[in-house]
Every structure is written in structure tokens, then in C-alpha cells.
Amino acid sequence: MLRNAMKNPMFVVGLIVIVGLFSISMYYYIVHEDHIPKTFMFHNDEGQLIDRAPLSPIQVGPFGTDKLGYHLFEQIIIGAKYTIGIAFLVASMRMALSFVGGVLGGTYLQKTMRTTSGIVDAMQYIPISLLSYFILRGVLMENGMDGTFQYSFFERMVFEVVILTAVAIPTTTVLISNETYALWGKEFIESARTLGGTRIHILVKHILPHLGPRMIIIFLQQLVSVLILLLHLGLLKLFFGGTFFSPDPVLGDEYRSVSAEWSGLIGSTYEYLAYETWVPLIPILSFVLVILAVHVMLEGFKQSMESQSGKRNKKRQYSEKQADVNPNSFYFLNEIEEENLPKRTASR
């Protein structure tokens, strides 16, 4: 399955982008300990002050600085491991829990799942971003009065992962349950039952192998869903790991990300989109690049599955062609002439 997908160029390109960004970010953490250079003022060769932060990519390469003078390039590199890592972790937990519930529901609780699927389908219309925001806000937002968090960084991270996982469990479980239930109605499953296969044997030998490709597609879809959910929370000033909040009656409230995760960079800088375009545009383009890479992987995987299915059909057609009986390859020992056949009487 994955071996065939690795032969598809689209899948390989998307995978290289994702793995490459994550590896570079981890390398920067190990070698440079996530150090972020700072350039607040820009001087010319004569030492005269030209400009102050935020500085453009022309003044400070390659991506410029934010309003505090921190270089955006290093922030993008640091935030890659958090953005990709949290999306991968949450999508994996969603799939693991939903897979167990969906397979058991589609196999042993088919009537119950059909009854509850209507209620769960209605949950798709609930804005998950707003629901997650109201649950997470009290934990992730720093107290602006005393400048402290109620919980540690690890506790905030675990709580956020649990909530982001839980909000998608019902719909994903019903989706996998429907996939499992549909497989139980296939003709080859009926044949396995006719031959005496038990439910456990059919589940292990036939249902789970056929669910595998579909689970990878759902996992990649969940990966995109988590990235978009993080982006929405970032626009609502709720950043992964926590939000530094500094109320300022003169310059306005300031929100900063604890982890430099990309949705946090977007949420804390998108006010500059009108006049300092590069400041929010750099993390936005990075976010778009990751989502596009996952979509390219998804399309590549679908193409590899269709190609594999086409090869199987060709092989089956070839086998059927080989199995055609040649009428000249045998003869009847007692051939009866047509005129000697008994005549049938029409019955009324």
C-alpha cells in the first residue's frame, strides 16, 4: 500500500516537504537551541538610522522582522516542528480512537450506530473552532493582570491536544463505522461467511486489510482539518501552548505566542497585513505550503490506489480471458443428432 504510494511523484513531493520542514526545525533546535536573532534598528553604512522594526526582507534577509525586531525566518523554522508535530499528533490520536470505536460499532453495534449517526451528523454543523475556543480560553490565555499562566506549558499542551482530539471523535467514529458496515455487505464477505468464516476471522482477514487505504485517506484529511482548526484559533488569539497577553491602553493589547507556532505568528501579526504586508504574509505562506503538501500527498495516494485497482482489473480480465473454453478442445462421446432428440409437447 505505502510502497505503491511511494512510487507516485505527487505523494513523494508532499512527503519531502513535510519531513524536510520538520527535520530542519529539529536540527535548528538541537544546534542553535531555538535562538531568534533580533534587529530592532536598521543603519546604513555611515551608521545613520534608516528605519526601525518591523524591518522589510530587503533590509533584513530573508524574511524581515516583526515589530519587536525578531527575525521571521528563524521564527518560521522554530514554529515548523510545533505546527507539523501538533497536527500529526492530534490527527493520529483522532484516528486511533475513532478506528477502534468505528470498527467495533460497524461490526457489533450496527443498529445502534445507524440510530446515532443522524445525531452525530448534525454535529458537523457545529462550529468546532468556537467550541474549542470557549473550552481552551481559560487555560491557554495568560492572566494580563499578573502575567502568569494558571497551568504549566506541558499541562496546557496536553489539555489542548485532548480537546482538539475530542471535538472530532464522534464524526470520525461514525465515518469509520459506516465504512466498516459497508464492507460487511460486500459479496466477498458473503462468500467468506458461506465458507464458514467466523466474524473475528472475517474481520481480521478481510475487513481490516480493506479498511487500510481508506484509513490513510481519512488520516490525511484529519491532518488538514487540524491545521485549519489551529489557524482559526490563531486568528482568535488563542495560540498553541499559551498566549502572552499584555494590555496596553495606549498602543493596544498585544498577543504573542509562547511556542512560535505558525498559527500564533499569524494571529499576532495579521493587523499588519494592510501596511507591513510581509510580517503576516510569511507565516501565512508557510501555513499554505504545509496544507498544500498534505493535499498533494492525498491526491498522490488516491492516484496510486486507482492505479493499483486498475492493474488488478486488468489482471482479472486477463485471467478470465485465459479461462475461456475452446470448443474445439473437446468432443462428446455420445453425440445425439438433432433429429433424434425427443420432441417437446406444448403444455397449456
Coordinates of C-alpha atoms in Angstrom, one line a residue, residues 25 28-29 33-36 73-83 259-262:
S25 CA 13.2 22.7 12.6
Y28 CA 17.8 24.2 14.4
Y29 CA 16.6 23.2 17.9
E33 CA 18.6 25.9 20.8
D34 CA 15.8 27.8 19.0
H35 CA 17.7 31.1 19.2
I36 CA 15.9 34.0 17.5
F73 CA 12.9 33.4 9.2
E74 CA 14.1 31.8 12.4
Q75 CA 10.6 32.0 13.9
I76 CA 9.3 30.1 10.9
I77 CA 11.9 27.5 11.3
I78 CA 11.3 27.1 15.0
G79 CA 7.5 27.0 14.6
A80 CA 7.6 24.3 12.0
K81 CA 8.1 21.4 14.4
Y82 CA 5.2 22.6 16.6
T83 CA 2.8 23.2 13.7
S259 CA 5.9 28.4 21.1
A260 CA 6.3 30.5 17.8
E261 CA 3.8 28.1 16.2
W262 CA 2.7 29.4 12.8

